[in-house]
Amino acid sequence: MGPARDGRTGGGGSPKRAGGRFLPGELVQMVEEDSQNKKKKRGPTASWPPRLAVSGVNGTRYIPATAVASKTPIPNMRFTYEKSTDPVPTATLQIFSLKVTKIRGGLQWPLHVFGMAAVRDAADHNRNMIFLCPRESCQILTQEDPYLKLTGPTRAVVLVDPVTFEVDLQVKGITEDEDESLSFLAVTYTNSNGLKSKLIKTDYASKLSTLEFKLGSIVSSVEATIFFKVRPGWGSWPDGFRARFSACTASIGKDKAEVILLDSGDDKVHIDEGSISLSRCVASVEISGKLKVCVKAWRGEDIVVSNSKSFKPKEDGESRGFLQLGFCTLDVTVCWSLVLSSR
């Protein structure tokens, strides 16, 4: 069986760069515009303002009140089963990774990190969450592994107008009063060259840390939602086996960057009625390109098996394939959809 059709989702500034740029000095000012007192509030649990002012070298623009703290209501797989003549393959932004490259102000590794990171695009200006971690289950970052475990985006990110990244990360202290702000910023990415898909890597600094964004500007693209399921009667996933599920495109190969769908690390692979529980499942692919999904499984320090499967993108519908892993067979389903550039 294919995936369910209702819930959709299964699971200082930098100089100009090829394919786009982060605008220096463009920092979101999260200001509560209260008629009685202009009190500033911050953090994912704060009372958010009626609008978000983004002040930068090109002046100030405002994100509508309804979008300030709201998550995007637009699902993935929007046009997988419902044909539409309006959308066409369009430029999208692939989010490969987000990591902490430098820490300052007395912070020391390891870091117990919680908070959120989101991206806003022209589709609805609401938050498309890419990282969300509560204080009680924070992620431990080390110098050897400083990458945030991304859980989004939940749908493809439209790269028509400038895209804003919003980050509010904190380091957990012994008590809440001892929590420290690791990164509190927003940076606007503008696509300046839409002729060819490109890999973009850039740093952005806040008071106590520097974050590295690894992104892909994907031209004339569609959205791919990826599902893996253990085929009944063809083996099972062994206890004690870890795994890494990933996806990449032909234009930006796996050797340069890949979308990590799941990296179980030291944890076991969670399976729900045969379906692999992924951290995220959405990727962007050029309509004239190729999507490659990969699986590596290991026990201890040794990789036991790895396999991959390529798919030719479509504007809608599904593509199906399978991966032989020796101990089991995984059915792979890719749901294709065009992307709305605006509501």
mmCIF file of C-alpha atoms in Angstrom:
data_model
loop_
_atom_site.group_PDB
_atom_site.id
_atom_site.type_symbol
_atom_site.label_atom_id
_atom_site.label_comp_id
_atom_site.label_asym_id
_atom_site.label_seq_id
_atom_site.Cartn_x
_atom_site.Cartn_y
_atom_site.Cartn_z
ATOM 1 C CA MET A 1 0.000 0.000 0.000
ATOM 2 C CA GLY A 2 1.073 3.570 -0.602
ATOM 3 C CA PRO A 3 1.224 6.330 1.971
ATOM 4 C CA ALA A 4 -1.934 7.793 3.463
ATOM 5 C CA ARG A 5 -3.320 10.748 1.572
ATOM 6 C CA ASP A 6 -4.532 12.803 4.509
ATOM 7 C CA GLY A 7 -1.741 13.479 7.009
ATOM 8 C CA ARG A 8 0.882 14.016 4.324
ATOM 9 C CA THR A 9 4.156 14.477 6.180
ATOM 10 C CA GLY A 10 5.401 11.017 7.211
ATOM 11 C CA GLY A 11 7.460 11.618 9.765
ATOM 12 C CA GLY A 12 27.938 38.911 10.745
ATOM 13 C CA GLY A 13 26.670 38.444 7.309
ATOM 14 C CA SER A 14 28.213 36.680 4.418
ATOM 15 C CA PRO A 15 29.238 38.054 1.027
ATOM 16 C CA LYS A 16 27.510 37.155 -2.207
ATOM 17 C CA ARG A 17 27.611 33.507 -3.121
ATOM 18 C CA ALA A 18 27.002 31.741 -6.394
ATOM 19 C CA GLY A 19 23.309 31.175 -6.852
ATOM 20 C CA GLY A 20 22.188 33.537 -4.141
ATOM 21 C CA ARG A 21 23.236 35.588 -1.149
ATOM 22 C CA PHE A 22 22.596 36.205 2.481
ATOM 23 C CA LEU A 23 21.987 39.894 2.962
ATOM 24 C CA PRO A 24 24.443 41.389 5.491
ATOM 25 C CA GLY A 25 22.805 43.013 8.478
ATOM 26 C CA GLU A 26 19.335 41.629 7.803
ATOM 27 C CA LEU A 27 18.294 40.679 11.308
ATOM 28 C CA VAL A 28 14.726 40.039 12.335
ATOM 29 C CA GLN A 29 13.559 42.403 15.055
ATOM 30 C CA MET A 30 10.943 40.477 17.032
ATOM 31 C CA VAL A 31 9.126 43.448 18.523
ATOM 32 C CA GLU A 32 5.754 43.306 20.210
ATOM 33 C CA GLU A 33 3.986 46.395 18.925
ATOM 34 C CA ASP A 34 1.858 47.075 21.984
ATOM 35 C CA SER A 35 -0.034 50.359 22.020
ATOM 36 C CA GLN A 36 0.656 50.791 25.748
ATOM 37 C CA ASN A 37 4.235 49.586 25.997
ATOM 38 C CA LYS A 38 6.657 48.496 23.292
ATOM 39 C CA LYS A 39 7.913 45.521 25.252
ATOM 40 C CA LYS A 40 10.298 43.117 23.553
ATOM 41 C CA LYS A 41 9.790 39.392 23.985
ATOM 42 C CA ARG A 42 11.731 36.469 22.613
ATOM 43 C CA GLY A 43 12.011 32.736 22.533
ATOM 44 C CA PRO A 44 9.739 29.985 21.216
ATOM 45 C CA THR A 45 7.486 30.262 24.282
ATOM 46 C CA ALA A 46 7.130 34.040 24.208
ATOM 47 C CA SER A 47 3.935 35.872 23.295
ATOM 48 C CA TRP A 48 4.606 36.650 19.682
ATOM 49 C CA PRO A 49 4.052 40.102 18.181
ATOM 50 C CA PRO A 50 1.258 41.066 15.780
ATOM 51 C CA ARG A 51 3.819 41.353 13.012
ATOM 52 C CA LEU A 52 7.498 40.641 12.463
ATOM 53 C CA ALA A 53 9.740 43.474 11.305
ATOM 54 C CA VAL A 54 12.687 42.424 9.151
ATOM 55 C CA SER A 55 15.116 45.338 9.019
ATOM 56 C CA GLY A 56 18.027 45.283 6.601
ATOM 57 C CA VAL A 57 19.992 47.046 3.914
ATOM 58 C CA ASN A 58 16.932 47.174 1.670
ATOM 59 C CA GLY A 59 14.695 48.742 4.291
ATOM 60 C CA THR A 60 12.095 47.125 6.515
ATOM 61 C CA ARG A 61 9.470 44.602 5.489
ATOM 62 C CA TYR A 62 6.804 43.044 7.662
ATOM 63 C CA ILE A 63 5.585 39.476 7.992
ATOM 64 C CA PRO A 64 1.795 39.436 8.555
ATOM 65 C CA ALA A 65 0.425 39.005 12.059
ATOM 66 C CA THR A 66 -1.157 35.629 11.357
ATOM 67 C CA ALA A 67 2.184 34.208 10.237
ATOM 68 C CA VAL A 68 4.407 35.302 13.114
ATOM 69 C CA ALA A 69 4.175 32.164 15.267
ATOM 70 C CA SER A 70 1.922 30.002 13.081
ATOM 71 C CA LYS A 71 3.151 26.839 11.404
ATOM 72 C CA THR A 72 2.486 26.516 7.694
ATOM 73 C CA PRO A 73 -0.887 24.867 7.013
ATOM 74 C CA ILE A 74 0.163 23.915 3.482
ATOM 75 C CA PRO A 75 0.881 20.165 3.419
ATOM 76 C CA ASN A 76 3.369 18.239 1.396
ATOM 77 C CA MET A 77 1.929 16.081 -1.419
ATOM 78 C CA ARG A 78 -0.436 18.953 -2.213
ATOM 79 C CA PHE A 79 -0.877 17.926 -5.864
ATOM 80 C CA THR A 80 0.171 14.273 -5.758
ATOM 81 C CA TYR A 81 -3.371 13.009 -6.277
ATOM 82 C CA GLU A 82 -5.096 16.265 -7.238
ATOM 83 C CA LYS A 83 -4.084 17.645 -10.617
ATOM 84 C CA SER A 84 -3.842 21.407 -11.038
ATOM 85 C CA THR A 85 -3.078 23.555 -14.059
ATOM 86 C CA ASP A 86 -1.751 26.458 -11.974
ATOM 87 C CA PRO A 87 1.575 25.325 -10.468
ATOM 88 C CA VAL A 88 4.552 24.479 -12.657
ATOM 89 C CA PRO A 89 8.018 23.219 -11.702
ATOM 90 C CA THR A 90 9.627 26.095 -9.823
ATOM 91 C CA ALA A 91 12.759 27.113 -7.932
ATOM 92 C CA THR A 92 12.956 25.640 -4.436
ATOM 93 C CA LEU A 93 15.450 25.695 -1.586
ATOM 94 C CA GLN A 94 16.892 22.417 -0.349
ATOM 95 C CA ILE A 95 17.987 22.424 3.300
ATOM 96 C CA PHE A 96 20.806 19.947 3.723
ATOM 97 C CA SER A 97 22.169 20.752 7.164
ATOM 98 C CA LEU A 98 22.546 23.267 9.961
ATOM 99 C CA LYS A 99 25.485 23.022 12.334
ATOM 100 C CA VAL A 100 27.237 24.996 15.058
ATOM 101 C CA THR A 101 30.754 25.815 13.844
ATOM 102 C CA LYS A 102 31.943 28.183 16.592
ATOM 103 C CA ILE A 103 30.978 28.966 20.181
ATOM 104 C CA ARG A 104 31.954 31.974 22.269
ATOM 105 C CA GLY A 105 31.273 33.719 25.551
ATOM 106 C CA GLY A 106 32.440 30.917 27.806
ATOM 107 C CA LEU A 107 30.293 28.188 26.249
ATOM 108 C CA GLN A 108 31.926 24.763 26.220
ATOM 109 C CA TRP A 109 31.280 21.490 24.430
ATOM 110 C CA PRO A 110 29.180 19.437 24.698
ATOM 111 C CA LEU A 111 26.106 21.636 24.315
ATOM 112 C CA HIS A 112 22.643 20.536 25.426
ATOM 113 C CA VAL A 113 20.585 22.406 22.824
ATOM 114 C CA PHE A 114 16.863 23.044 22.537
ATOM 115 C CA GLY A 115 14.665 25.506 20.660
ATOM 116 C CA MET A 116 13.598 25.900 17.076
ATOM 117 C CA ALA A 117 14.660 26.795 13.550
ATOM 118 C CA ALA A 118 12.178 27.605 10.797
ATOM 119 C CA VAL A 119 12.040 28.960 7.281
ATOM 120 C CA ARG A 120 9.447 31.340 5.835
ATOM 121 C CA ASP A 121 8.708 31.582 2.114
ATOM 122 C CA ALA A 122 6.297 33.267 -0.285
ATOM 123 C CA ALA A 123 3.819 30.383 -0.165
ATOM 124 C CA ASP A 124 2.246 31.664 3.055
ATOM 125 C CA HIS A 125 4.992 33.338 5.193
ATOM 126 C CA ASN A 126 4.225 30.956 8.064
ATOM 127 C CA ARG A 127 6.860 28.923 9.838
ATOM 128 C CA ASN A 128 7.969 25.816 7.997
ATOM 129 C CA MET A 129 9.763 24.094 10.868
ATOM 130 C CA ILE A 130 13.141 22.517 10.186
ATOM 131 C CA PHE A 131 14.165 21.929 13.822
ATOM 132 C CA LEU A 132 12.002 21.799 16.933
ATOM 133 C CA CYS A 133 13.276 20.391 20.195
ATOM 134 C CA PRO A 134 11.781 20.956 23.670
ATOM 135 C CA ARG A 135 13.939 21.636 26.714
ATOM 136 C CA GLU A 136 13.112 18.315 28.364
ATOM 137 C CA SER A 137 14.496 16.306 25.415
ATOM 138 C CA CYS A 138 17.328 18.530 24.209
ATOM 139 C CA GLN A 139 19.890 17.408 21.643
ATOM 140 C CA ILE A 140 23.514 16.996 22.718
ATOM 141 C CA LEU A 141 25.964 18.609 20.276
ATOM 142 C CA THR A 142 29.675 17.807 20.407
ATOM 143 C CA GLN A 143 32.701 19.176 18.568
ATOM 144 C CA GLU A 144 32.798 15.911 16.629
ATOM 145 C CA ASP A 145 29.073 16.000 15.798
ATOM 146 C CA PRO A 146 27.782 19.613 15.869
ATOM 147 C CA TYR A 147 24.871 19.036 13.457
ATOM 148 C CA LEU A 148 21.275 19.694 14.439
ATOM 149 C CA LYS A 149 18.982 16.731 13.759
ATOM 150 C CA LEU A 150 16.620 18.360 11.300
ATOM 151 C CA THR A 151 12.964 17.353 11.258
ATOM 152 C CA GLY A 152 11.856 19.443 8.290
ATOM 153 C CA PRO A 153 10.919 21.215 6.166
ATOM 154 C CA THR A 154 7.463 19.666 6.161
ATOM 155 C CA ARG A 155 6.920 20.762 2.551
ATOM 156 C CA ALA A 156 9.158 22.089 -0.221
ATOM 157 C CA VAL A 157 10.470 25.634 0.325
ATOM 158 C CA VAL A 158 9.590 28.032 -2.494
ATOM 159 C CA LEU A 159 12.477 30.164 -3.737
ATOM 160 C CA VAL A 160 10.563 32.875 -5.580
ATOM 161 C CA ASP A 161 10.817 35.804 -3.177
ATOM 162 C CA PRO A 162 13.434 36.141 -0.417
ATOM 163 C CA VAL A 163 13.338 33.325 2.120
ATOM 164 C CA THR A 164 13.828 34.085 5.819
ATOM 165 C CA PHE A 165 15.489 31.689 8.241
ATOM 166 C CA GLU A 166 14.423 32.187 11.845
ATOM 167 C CA VAL A 167 16.517 30.596 14.591
ATOM 168 C CA ASP A 168 16.070 30.563 18.369
ATOM 169 C CA LEU A 169 18.379 28.027 20.004
ATOM 170 C CA GLN A 170 19.266 27.837 23.675
ATOM 171 C CA VAL A 171 21.745 25.891 25.778
ATOM 172 C CA LYS A 172 20.179 24.062 28.692
ATOM 173 C CA GLY A 173 21.504 24.956 32.128
ATOM 174 C CA ILE A 174 21.087 23.162 35.441
ATOM 175 C CA THR A 175 17.975 25.292 35.992
ATOM 176 C CA GLU A 176 15.894 27.310 33.529
ATOM 177 C CA ASP A 177 17.382 30.509 34.956
ATOM 178 C CA GLU A 178 20.798 29.248 33.870
ATOM 179 C CA ASP A 179 19.777 28.570 30.263
ATOM 180 C CA GLU A 180 21.822 30.572 27.753
ATOM 181 C CA SER A 181 20.971 31.828 24.285
ATOM 182 C CA LEU A 182 23.039 29.973 21.708
ATOM 183 C CA SER A 183 21.626 31.648 18.606
ATOM 184 C CA PHE A 184 18.820 34.154 18.137
ATOM 185 C CA LEU A 185 18.662 35.492 14.613
ATOM 186 C CA ALA A 186 16.954 35.595 11.277
ATOM 187 C CA VAL A 187 18.695 35.897 7.949
ATOM 188 C CA THR A 188 17.210 36.474 4.519
ATOM 189 C CA TYR A 189 18.345 34.457 1.538
ATOM 190 C CA THR A 190 17.744 35.889 -1.935
ATOM 191 C CA ASN A 191 18.104 33.791 -5.062
ATOM 192 C CA SER A 192 20.136 35.833 -7.541
ATOM 193 C CA ASN A 193 20.780 33.232 -10.227
ATOM 194 C CA GLY A 194 18.086 30.750 -11.188
ATOM 195 C CA LEU A 195 19.742 29.242 -14.260
ATOM 196 C CA LYS A 196 21.403 26.264 -12.601
ATOM 197 C CA SER A 197 21.037 24.300 -9.376
ATOM 198 C CA LYS A 198 23.795 25.137 -6.913
ATOM 199 C CA LEU A 199 25.128 24.209 -3.509
ATOM 200 C CA ILE A 200 25.278 27.124 -1.074
ATOM 201 C CA LYS A 201 27.282 27.067 2.138
ATOM 202 C CA THR A 202 27.432 30.104 4.379
ATOM 203 C CA ASP A 203 27.989 31.083 7.999
ATOM 204 C CA TYR A 204 25.959 33.459 10.090
ATOM 205 C CA ALA A 205 27.103 34.701 13.491
ATOM 206 C CA SER A 206 25.169 35.721 16.571
ATOM 207 C CA LYS A 207 26.504 36.706 20.002
ATOM 208 C CA LEU A 208 27.543 33.285 21.304
ATOM 209 C CA SER A 209 27.821 31.117 18.198
ATOM 210 C CA THR A 210 28.245 30.809 14.455
ATOM 211 C CA LEU A 211 25.878 28.616 12.458
ATOM 212 C CA GLU A 212 26.660 27.090 9.088
ATOM 213 C CA PHE A 213 23.799 26.659 6.638
ATOM 214 C CA LYS A 214 24.273 24.143 3.835
ATOM 215 C CA LEU A 215 21.580 24.705 1.231
ATOM 216 C CA GLY A 216 20.743 23.926 -2.358
ATOM 217 C CA SER A 217 19.155 26.249 -4.880
ATOM 218 C CA ILE A 218 17.154 23.788 -6.991
ATOM 219 C CA VAL A 219 15.832 25.108 -10.302
ATOM 220 C CA SER A 220 12.631 24.022 -12.083
ATOM 221 C CA SER A 221 11.882 21.502 -9.374
ATOM 222 C CA VAL A 222 9.134 19.381 -7.854
ATOM 223 C CA GLU A 223 8.585 18.078 -4.350
ATOM 224 C CA ALA A 224 9.372 14.462 -3.462
ATOM 225 C CA THR A 225 7.930 12.839 -0.327
ATOM 226 C CA ILE A 226 9.737 9.591 0.452
ATOM 227 C CA PHE A 227 8.498 6.515 2.334
ATOM 228 C CA PHE A 228 10.203 3.229 3.253
ATOM 229 C CA LYS A 229 8.403 0.087 4.374
ATOM 230 C CA VAL A 230 9.626 -3.406 5.197
ATOM 231 C CA ARG A 231 8.013 -5.742 2.668
ATOM 232 C CA PRO A 232 5.869 -8.336 4.476
ATOM 233 C CA GLY A 233 7.225 -11.856 4.184
ATOM 234 C CA TRP A 234 10.612 -10.654 2.910
ATOM 235 C CA GLY A 235 12.521 -10.485 6.183
ATOM 236 C CA SER A 236 12.559 -8.051 9.080
ATOM 237 C CA TRP A 237 14.760 -5.323 10.483
ATOM 238 C CA PRO A 238 17.237 -6.957 12.918
ATOM 239 C CA ASP A 239 17.547 -5.754 16.505
ATOM 240 C CA GLY A 240 20.766 -3.862 17.128
ATOM 241 C CA PHE A 241 21.122 -2.614 13.547
ATOM 242 C CA ARG A 242 21.498 1.148 13.078
ATOM 243 C CA ALA A 243 20.776 2.927 9.813
ATOM 244 C CA ARG A 244 21.156 6.053 7.751
ATOM 245 C CA PHE A 245 18.515 6.908 5.134
ATOM 246 C CA SER A 246 19.317 9.746 2.726
ATOM 247 C CA ALA A 247 18.379 11.339 -0.589
ATOM 248 C CA CYS A 248 20.285 13.385 -3.138
ATOM 249 C CA THR A 249 19.810 14.855 -6.603
ATOM 250 C CA ALA A 250 21.870 14.346 -9.731
ATOM 251 C CA SER A 251 22.832 18.032 -9.978
ATOM 252 C CA ILE A 252 24.145 18.188 -6.390
ATOM 253 C CA GLY A 253 25.622 14.757 -5.864
ATOM 254 C CA LYS A 254 25.851 12.734 -2.667
ATOM 255 C CA ASP A 255 29.569 13.514 -2.412
ATOM 256 C CA LYS A 256 28.681 17.213 -2.000
ATOM 257 C CA ALA A 257 25.480 17.154 0.049
ATOM 258 C CA GLU A 258 22.562 14.899 0.851
ATOM 259 C CA VAL A 259 19.247 15.210 2.633
ATOM 260 C CA ILE A 260 19.433 13.068 5.766
ATOM 261 C CA LEU A 261 16.026 11.437 6.148
ATOM 262 C CA LEU A 262 17.073 9.446 9.215
ATOM 263 C CA ASP A 263 20.338 8.876 11.044
ATOM 264 C CA SER A 264 19.566 6.583 13.945
ATOM 265 C CA GLY A 265 22.985 7.100 15.528
ATOM 266 C CA ASP A 266 23.145 4.987 18.661
ATOM 267 C CA ASP A 267 19.377 4.547 18.724
ATOM 268 C CA LYS A 268 17.430 1.731 17.145
ATOM 269 C CA VAL A 269 15.419 2.189 13.953
ATOM 270 C CA HIS A 270 11.778 2.710 14.866
ATOM 271 C CA ILE A 271 9.275 0.797 12.742
ATOM 272 C CA ASP A 272 5.518 1.311 12.893
ATOM 273 C CA GLU A 273 3.519 -1.478 11.227
ATOM 274 C CA GLY A 274 6.396 -2.034 8.827
ATOM 275 C CA SER A 275 6.946 1.653 7.987
ATOM 276 C CA ILE A 276 10.311 3.229 8.829
ATOM 277 C CA SER A 277 9.821 6.284 11.062
ATOM 278 C CA LEU A 278 11.888 8.993 9.365
ATOM 279 C CA SER A 279 13.066 12.270 10.889
ATOM 280 C CA ARG A 280 12.005 14.024 7.684
ATOM 281 C CA CYS A 281 10.751 12.854 4.325
ATOM 282 C CA VAL A 282 10.625 15.824 1.902
ATOM 283 C CA ALA A 283 13.200 16.718 -0.762
ATOM 284 C CA SER A 284 13.283 18.914 -3.872
ATOM 285 C CA VAL A 285 14.303 17.513 -7.261
ATOM 286 C CA GLU A 286 14.782 19.062 -10.703
ATOM 287 C CA ILE A 287 11.989 17.848 -12.983
ATOM 288 C CA SER A 288 14.615 16.971 -15.613
ATOM 289 C CA GLY A 289 16.983 15.412 -13.077
ATOM 290 C CA LYS A 290 17.048 12.346 -10.889
ATOM 291 C CA LEU A 291 16.331 11.494 -7.253
ATOM 292 C CA LYS A 292 18.568 8.931 -5.582
ATOM 293 C CA VAL A 293 17.633 7.376 -2.234
ATOM 294 C CA CYS A 294 20.239 5.504 -0.213
ATOM 295 C CA VAL A 295 20.222 3.207 2.819
ATOM 296 C CA LYS A 296 23.178 2.116 4.940
ATOM 297 C CA ALA A 297 22.788 -0.342 7.805
ATOM 298 C CA TRP A 298 25.438 -1.306 10.347
ATOM 299 C CA ARG A 299 26.076 -3.093 13.599
ATOM 300 C CA GLY A 300 28.766 -1.741 15.897
ATOM 301 C CA GLU A 301 31.436 -0.057 13.772
ATOM 302 C CA ASP A 302 30.971 -2.132 10.625
ATOM 303 C CA ILE A 303 28.659 -1.260 7.729
ATOM 304 C CA VAL A 304 26.817 -4.489 6.986
ATOM 305 C CA VAL A 305 24.946 -3.474 3.853
ATOM 306 C CA SER A 306 24.167 -0.453 1.681
ATOM 307 C CA ASN A 307 21.989 0.019 -1.368
ATOM 308 C CA SER A 308 20.454 2.793 -3.442
ATOM 309 C CA LYS A 309 17.663 3.377 -5.938
ATOM 310 C CA SER A 310 17.142 6.181 -8.462
ATOM 311 C CA PHE A 311 13.833 7.657 -9.590
ATOM 312 C CA LYS A 312 12.897 9.908 -12.497
ATOM 313 C CA PRO A 313 10.833 12.863 -11.204
ATOM 314 C CA LYS A 314 7.221 13.436 -12.211
ATOM 315 C CA GLU A 315 4.829 16.337 -11.675
ATOM 316 C CA ASP A 316 2.325 14.211 -9.750
ATOM 317 C CA GLY A 317 1.493 10.639 -8.810
ATOM 318 C CA GLU A 318 3.781 8.018 -7.298
ATOM 319 C CA SER A 319 6.925 6.105 -8.185
ATOM 320 C CA ARG A 320 7.705 2.766 -6.573
ATOM 321 C CA GLY A 321 10.784 0.621 -6.208
ATOM 322 C CA PHE A 322 12.540 -1.589 -3.685
ATOM 323 C CA LEU A 323 15.889 -2.032 -1.968
ATOM 324 C CA GLN A 324 17.376 -5.437 -1.155
ATOM 325 C CA LEU A 325 19.283 -5.278 2.138
ATOM 326 C CA GLY A 326 19.938 -8.970 2.611
ATOM 327 C CA PHE A 327 18.111 -9.313 5.915
ATOM 328 C CA CYS A 328 14.977 -7.654 4.479
ATOM 329 C CA THR A 329 13.513 -5.917 1.440
ATOM 330 C CA LEU A 330 12.381 -2.305 1.695
ATOM 331 C CA ASP A 331 9.600 -1.006 -0.529
ATOM 332 C CA VAL A 332 10.234 2.612 -1.508
ATOM 333 C CA THR A 333 7.421 4.980 -2.473
ATOM 334 C CA VAL A 334 8.053 8.507 -3.758
ATOM 335 C CA CYS A 335 5.059 10.844 -3.965
ATOM 336 C CA TRP A 336 5.572 13.676 -6.438
ATOM 337 C CA SER A 337 3.915 17.070 -6.329
ATOM 338 C CA LEU A 338 4.161 20.473 -7.919
ATOM 339 C CA VAL A 339 4.707 23.335 -5.491
ATOM 340 C CA LEU A 340 2.569 26.418 -4.902
ATOM 341 C CA SER A 341 4.651 29.586 -5.215
ATOM 342 C CA SER A 342 2.007 31.677 -3.409
ATOM 343 C CA ARG A 343 -1.423 31.223 -1.879
#
